[in-house]
């Protein structure tokens, strides 16, 4: 029995020594890991003209965790970021890489729970707070790629973010006639979600889900885009070839087309948007807004606004501009009311040759506005139905977008004045045109329109 107790005591002592060694090593590596991360963050901040104001990091390699109690990146003239109460968990592979080489290597598999994340746009006076967020990232990111965005596109990335609550703050909301209680309702969002995936092999970025919702707004977006990296020498060579091969008139016409969208430019490299496909849905509940009189208008309200859109375009490598492949749009607005302040009403009156807003007040009431567009390159069609206090209008049009400037092949616009001021304005327009607009049995004027968008013909 004594021998057994002696062996057990030795075994227990040995286990305690091993545990003490493990925890001591974990403590040492945790301090070193926290210090290395702190140095990396300071370096990233300095190279991007940010100041690292607050930082408190604790790490536990044995549990694969890093706790960030406080992190604050500040730039007094641009943007600032703050992080509070974040618990980040790494993969064992990253911990092994750190033990072996003293730093985190390429492949990352990170999950995090964040109590609060704040973003400040100091130039636009925008402020966002994200509460109780979960984040997961798989990819190949390191401190060097964070410093240089063009390095990010060399590797794969997958990012998922979800927040229980997002609060948007804009300090000048009262200037638009919004009360504090009303602003708090329309600026607090729930169920925020963002899901993105980037594949370096084909330089394709896909946002599978972007959603923002509350009582006032229901916003959803997903898109797919392909990027293109180009050096300055390639850009100059393309421009020289383009100028030499194209007539002057065609070159001037090309300038009116949508130019190349540069997402990032540094030294002799550029990152361009090559392809884009998107699906966009927006629904606004205007009955939630209660705007009071302000410096812009005496009254502003609407019942509902709905917008659905499908869009696709690609960069024509020869013409160096974008080709719209398809663009479907459905827009609905109901019970819209707008009464402008006197100074803005006077501007409307002056622009309408002293006919509209003669009493010093311009009022627009739209009972319903419906616009439908369907476009599949190169042909498209659109329909408009407007019912308002100023004018009722209906439009049916067909257009062609095979050239740089859209061409309306056929279009019939029917409209009817709803008050005397608009009738006077229409009569004045007929005098300027030197012709009388034709009216049908219901009293609608009819106008046929065709030609290039920059040089339309009317009949």
XYZ file of C-alpha atoms in Angstrom:
459
model
C 0.000 0.000 0.000
C 2.851 2.320 0.887
C 4.501 1.571 -2.462
C 1.246 2.323 -4.285
C 0.797 5.626 -2.471
C 4.412 6.494 -3.182
C 4.019 5.771 -6.910
C 0.724 7.668 -7.012
C 2.320 10.641 -5.307
C 5.202 10.632 -7.771
C 2.766 10.304 -10.687
C 0.614 13.150 -9.330
C 3.674 15.316 -8.792
C 4.857 14.570 -12.320
C 1.447 15.498 -13.722
C 1.471 18.737 -11.728
C 4.942 19.560 -13.070
C 3.824 18.855 -16.639
C 0.678 20.949 -16.163
C 2.728 23.776 -14.675
C 5.127 23.598 -17.638
C 2.253 23.596 -20.146
C 0.501 26.518 -18.534
C 3.767 28.419 -18.162
C 4.530 27.854 -21.832
C 0.961 28.837 -22.728
C 1.324 32.021 -20.661
C 4.658 32.842 -22.313
C 3.355 32.150 -25.832
C 0.146 34.045 -25.061
C 2.097 37.139 -24.028
C 4.309 36.824 -27.109
C 1.340 36.306 -29.438
C -0.493 39.312 -27.994
C 2.658 41.407 -28.382
C 3.195 40.308 -31.990
C -0.420 41.080 -32.885
C -0.117 44.475 -31.222
C 3.021 45.284 -33.236
C 1.318 44.191 -36.486
C -1.706 46.405 -35.763
C 0.516 49.381 -34.994
C 2.427 48.856 -38.236
C -0.781 48.557 -40.294
C -2.180 51.713 -38.665
C 0.971 53.734 -39.320
C 1.236 52.704 -42.967
C -2.408 53.703 -43.595
C -2.195 57.069 -41.782
C -4.237 55.873 -38.800
C -3.492 56.212 -35.121
C -3.872 53.248 -32.801
C -5.476 55.052 -29.861
C -6.636 52.153 -27.682
C -5.598 48.506 -27.654
C -6.039 45.783 -25.046
C -5.364 42.194 -26.166
C -5.208 38.932 -24.246
C -4.402 35.621 -25.900
C -4.571 31.937 -24.955
C -2.935 29.681 -27.565
C -4.004 26.562 -25.643
C -7.668 27.500 -26.211
C -6.933 28.966 -29.664
C -8.421 32.287 -28.532
C -7.560 35.960 -28.633
C -9.651 38.426 -26.659
C -9.718 42.044 -27.821
C -11.166 44.164 -25.041
C -10.639 47.494 -26.830
C -9.286 48.430 -30.260
C -9.480 51.896 -31.820
C -8.118 53.005 -35.204
C -8.552 56.751 -35.695
C -7.907 59.105 -38.584
C -8.946 62.657 -37.751
C -9.761 63.569 -41.370
C -11.126 60.330 -42.799
C -12.535 57.228 -41.104
C -12.285 55.605 -37.701
C -12.968 52.114 -36.351
C -13.609 50.859 -32.836
C -13.909 47.301 -31.532
C -15.107 46.334 -28.063
C -15.474 42.915 -26.476
C -14.314 40.596 -29.262
C -13.487 36.923 -28.757
C -11.586 35.515 -31.752
C -10.945 31.805 -32.264
C -8.227 30.501 -34.614
C -7.663 27.053 -36.107
C -5.094 24.647 -34.683
C -3.165 24.934 -37.957
C -2.608 28.633 -37.351
C -1.453 27.945 -33.798
C 0.983 25.279 -35.056
C 2.266 27.701 -37.699
C 2.865 30.256 -34.990
C 4.686 27.761 -32.756
C 6.839 26.652 -35.669
C 7.685 29.925 -37.396
C 6.745 32.595 -34.871
C 4.001 34.106 -37.044
C 0.659 33.319 -38.609
C 1.047 31.968 -42.119
C -1.194 32.168 -45.165
C -4.263 29.996 -44.571
C -6.765 31.445 -42.086
C -9.837 29.948 -40.469
C -11.193 32.504 -38.025
C -14.453 32.858 -36.122
C -15.318 35.731 -33.805
C -18.036 36.994 -31.506
C -18.035 40.790 -31.194
C -20.030 42.761 -28.639
C -19.748 46.079 -30.472
C -18.089 47.357 -33.638
C -18.269 51.049 -34.606
C -17.483 52.742 -37.903
C -17.194 56.518 -38.312
C -17.068 58.332 -41.646
C -15.877 61.754 -40.544
C -16.177 63.357 -43.975
C -19.827 62.365 -44.516
C -20.779 62.517 -40.804
C -21.968 58.902 -40.854
C -21.712 56.630 -37.827
C -22.644 52.936 -37.620
C -22.725 50.726 -34.511
C -22.964 46.917 -34.922
C -24.043 44.984 -31.833
C -23.716 41.268 -30.980
C -22.063 40.308 -34.244
C -20.723 36.956 -35.359
C -17.972 36.715 -37.970
C -16.290 33.883 -39.797
C -13.450 34.103 -42.302
C -11.642 31.481 -44.353
C -8.896 32.567 -46.667
C -5.344 33.684 -47.129
C -4.815 37.077 -45.591
C -1.798 38.500 -43.804
C -0.547 41.856 -42.601
C 1.118 42.565 -45.945
C -2.097 42.070 -47.940
C -3.989 44.316 -45.527
C -1.462 47.064 -46.178
C -1.657 46.607 -49.959
C -5.186 45.883 -51.325
C -3.842 44.663 -54.666
C -2.319 41.722 -52.790
C -5.756 40.709 -51.518
C -6.901 39.640 -54.984
C -4.043 37.129 -55.228
C -5.727 34.806 -52.707
C -9.128 33.309 -51.910
C -11.443 34.774 -49.275
C -14.785 33.864 -47.723
C -16.456 36.166 -45.210
C -19.737 35.929 -43.287
C -21.055 38.607 -40.926
C -24.321 38.750 -39.008
C -25.439 41.346 -36.445
C -28.444 41.312 -34.157
C -28.709 45.099 -34.274
C -27.265 47.977 -36.297
C -27.764 51.623 -35.354
C -27.088 54.415 -37.840
C -26.410 57.918 -36.561
C -26.518 61.083 -38.676
C -26.254 64.259 -36.569
C -28.245 66.490 -38.943
C -31.454 64.436 -39.160
C -33.459 67.182 -37.421
C -32.788 69.552 -40.337
C -35.030 67.261 -42.421
C -37.921 67.537 -39.973
C -37.393 64.152 -38.288
C -38.090 63.946 -34.569
C -35.709 62.092 -32.249
C -38.234 59.328 -31.512
C -38.993 58.869 -35.215
C -35.297 58.819 -36.106
C -34.549 56.116 -33.551
C -37.185 53.876 -35.148
C -36.026 54.283 -38.741
C -32.272 54.209 -37.992
C -32.237 51.016 -35.899
C -31.958 47.816 -37.956
C -32.240 44.147 -37.094
C -31.050 40.961 -38.790
C -28.137 42.485 -40.681
C -26.369 39.898 -42.836
C -23.411 39.943 -45.223
C -22.019 36.930 -47.077
C -19.174 37.274 -49.601
C -16.839 34.934 -51.468
C -13.813 35.791 -53.642
C -12.045 33.322 -55.961
C -8.581 34.433 -57.068
C -8.406 31.996 -59.994
C -11.010 33.917 -61.982
C -10.919 37.109 -59.851
C -14.632 36.776 -59.136
C -16.250 38.423 -56.126
C -19.712 37.177 -55.172
C -21.925 38.744 -52.534
C -24.528 36.071 -51.906
C -26.429 38.073 -49.329
C -26.561 41.644 -48.099
C -29.665 42.366 -46.035
C -30.736 45.274 -43.851
C -34.192 45.424 -42.304
C -36.382 47.297 -39.829
C -39.943 48.654 -39.668
C -39.149 51.286 -42.304
C -36.830 49.568 -44.763
C -36.363 46.113 -46.240
C -33.201 46.116 -48.351
C -31.672 43.086 -50.056
C -28.814 42.903 -52.523
C -26.754 40.191 -54.138
C -24.231 40.643 -56.913
C -21.379 39.006 -58.749
C -18.452 40.896 -60.170
C -15.217 40.055 -61.965
C -12.146 42.219 -61.376
C -9.229 43.007 -63.663
C -5.745 44.063 -62.656
C -3.900 46.319 -65.071
C -0.529 48.056 -65.015
C -0.086 51.688 -66.002
C 1.967 50.632 -69.034
C -0.953 48.516 -70.306
C -3.342 51.431 -69.797
C -1.096 53.856 -71.708
C -0.569 51.373 -74.540
C -4.317 50.838 -74.897
C -5.022 54.581 -74.915
C -2.306 55.203 -77.548
C -3.686 52.440 -79.778
C -7.223 53.713 -79.313
C -6.342 57.314 -80.225
C -4.386 56.283 -83.301
C -7.027 53.941 -84.695
C -10.252 55.859 -84.077
C -11.562 58.945 -85.884
C -11.852 62.125 -83.827
C -15.667 62.163 -83.903
C -15.843 58.570 -82.673
C -13.341 59.306 -79.898
C -15.482 62.232 -78.700
C -18.580 60.029 -78.771
C -16.800 57.356 -76.747
C -16.147 59.897 -73.996
C -19.901 60.100 -73.404
C -20.090 56.350 -72.692
C -19.572 54.905 -69.240
C -15.827 55.022 -68.626
C -13.811 52.318 -66.943
C -14.529 52.064 -63.221
C -11.268 52.092 -61.273
C -11.752 50.475 -57.852
C -8.197 51.018 -56.671
C -5.145 52.772 -58.053
C -1.645 52.971 -56.684
C 1.604 53.859 -58.398
C 1.604 51.964 -61.719
C -1.231 49.523 -61.024
C -5.008 49.736 -61.272
C -7.856 47.476 -60.254
C -10.835 47.716 -62.623
C -14.405 46.480 -62.549
C -14.665 44.048 -65.488
C -18.119 42.463 -65.047
C -21.089 43.110 -62.787
C -24.384 41.304 -62.227
C -26.730 42.421 -59.473
C -30.180 41.861 -58.059
C -31.547 44.705 -55.968
C -34.706 44.917 -53.854
C -35.822 47.887 -51.799
C -39.105 48.408 -49.955
C -39.864 51.513 -47.854
C -42.824 51.915 -45.533
C -43.446 55.660 -45.661
C -46.262 55.522 -43.121
C -43.616 55.162 -40.428
C -42.095 58.569 -41.260
C -43.578 61.661 -39.658
C -41.684 64.664 -41.020
C -42.388 68.146 -39.715
C -41.821 71.458 -41.493
C -38.135 72.243 -42.129
C -35.855 74.418 -44.247
C -36.500 72.343 -47.399
C -40.223 71.638 -47.427
C -43.446 72.273 -45.554
C -44.672 68.735 -46.110
C -43.188 65.441 -47.276
C -44.781 62.002 -47.052
C -45.503 58.805 -48.970
C -47.213 55.505 -48.310
C -44.999 52.916 -50.034
C -41.971 52.782 -52.306
C -40.852 49.548 -53.952
C -37.928 49.030 -56.293
C -36.769 45.754 -57.886
C -33.869 45.627 -60.309
C -31.810 43.063 -62.238
C -28.690 44.424 -63.882
C -25.697 43.047 -65.800
C -22.821 44.714 -67.650
C -19.297 43.908 -68.787
C -16.222 45.850 -69.864
C -15.612 45.791 -73.618
C -11.848 45.231 -73.849
C -11.642 46.775 -77.330
C -13.804 49.867 -76.817
C -12.669 50.340 -73.202
C -16.175 51.076 -71.988
C -19.050 49.110 -70.513
C -21.681 47.153 -72.384
C -24.997 46.815 -70.549
C -26.241 43.277 -71.112
C -29.597 43.472 -69.370
C -31.401 45.941 -67.120
C -34.866 45.122 -65.776
C -36.486 47.594 -63.407
C -39.811 47.801 -61.598
C -40.594 50.930 -59.547
C -43.791 51.747 -57.601
C -44.620 54.821 -55.515
C -47.960 55.620 -53.858
C -49.531 58.552 -51.994
C -46.537 60.858 -52.353
C -46.935 64.462 -51.132
C -44.407 67.270 -51.352
C -44.875 70.965 -50.531
C -41.691 73.000 -51.003
C -40.617 75.996 -48.936
C -41.085 79.426 -50.463
C -37.475 79.868 -51.664
C -37.463 76.505 -53.476
C -40.965 77.174 -54.831
C -39.664 80.415 -56.333
C -36.909 78.483 -58.114
C -39.534 76.134 -59.583
C -41.571 79.157 -60.655
C -38.583 80.764 -62.374
C -37.622 77.554 -64.189
C -41.219 77.220 -65.453
C -41.249 80.755 -66.912
C -43.322 82.123 -64.028
C -46.204 79.704 -64.573
C -45.899 77.034 -61.855
C -45.994 77.996 -58.163
C -47.405 81.455 -58.921
C -48.741 81.675 -55.367
C -45.261 81.098 -53.912
C -45.895 77.455 -53.031
C -45.161 74.416 -55.171
C -47.111 71.289 -54.301
C -46.808 67.851 -55.864
C -49.176 64.995 -55.006
C -48.588 61.651 -56.700
C -51.407 59.202 -56.159
C -49.508 56.472 -57.970
C -46.376 56.141 -60.088
C -45.512 52.872 -61.818
C -42.485 52.392 -64.051
C -41.542 49.112 -65.744
C -38.449 48.520 -67.862
C -37.226 45.391 -69.598
C -33.929 45.395 -71.457
C -31.930 42.564 -72.991
C -29.143 43.820 -75.228
C -29.650 45.419 -77.624
C -33.421 45.999 -77.344
C -35.655 47.162 -74.543
C -39.051 48.515 -73.684
C -40.503 50.682 -70.923
C -43.906 51.627 -69.561
C -44.902 54.539 -67.326
C -48.192 55.295 -65.597
C -48.398 58.504 -63.528
C -51.391 59.893 -61.682
C -50.766 63.187 -59.879
C -52.288 66.574 -59.030
C -50.295 68.251 -61.853
C -50.461 65.779 -64.697
C -51.574 62.291 -65.648
C -49.189 60.558 -68.038
C -48.769 57.238 -69.826
C -45.717 56.182 -71.768
C -44.947 53.179 -73.957
C -41.525 53.111 -75.539
C -39.152 50.790 -77.348
C -35.446 51.537 -77.570
C -32.204 50.130 -78.947
C -28.865 50.270 -77.130
C -26.541 48.671 -79.665
C -24.538 51.904 -80.043
C -22.940 54.163 -77.457
C -26.032 56.378 -77.116
C -29.508 54.792 -76.764
C -31.865 55.169 -79.728
C -35.629 55.381 -79.162
C -37.192 53.484 -82.043
C -40.784 54.269 -81.092
C -42.419 56.006 -78.174
C -45.909 57.317 -77.471
C -46.414 59.713 -74.573
C -49.957 60.573 -73.498
C -50.455 63.260 -70.871
C -53.238 65.460 -69.516
C -52.964 68.635 -67.435
C -54.713 68.509 -64.060
C -54.761 72.239 -63.269
C -54.703 75.586 -65.055
C -51.024 76.333 -64.382
C -49.875 73.120 -66.080
C -52.263 73.807 -68.981
C -50.646 77.233 -69.438
C -47.210 75.628 -69.388
C -48.269 73.154 -72.085
C -49.648 75.952 -74.241
C -46.378 77.836 -73.844
C -44.452 74.693 -74.862
C -46.589 74.414 -78.005
C -45.781 78.020 -78.919
C -42.073 77.333 -78.537
C -42.419 74.166 -80.599
C -44.432 75.963 -83.300
C -47.013 73.188 -83.404
C -50.128 72.009 -81.591
C -50.081 68.815 -79.590
C -52.742 66.370 -80.722
C -55.487 65.398 -78.234
C -57.591 62.238 -78.103
C -61.236 61.872 -77.050
C -60.309 61.686 -73.345
C -58.428 64.980 -73.529
C -54.953 63.434 -73.457
C -52.247 65.118 -75.502
C -50.284 62.631 -77.621
C -46.644 62.989 -78.482
C -44.568 60.595 -80.562
C -40.850 60.580 -79.796
C -37.986 58.894 -81.637
C -34.276 59.302 -82.360
C -31.015 59.324 -80.433
C -31.346 60.261 -76.806
C -29.193 63.360 -77.329
C -31.126 64.446 -80.447
C -34.795 63.492 -80.104
C -37.554 64.119 -82.611
C -41.124 65.004 -81.542
C -44.380 64.771 -83.445
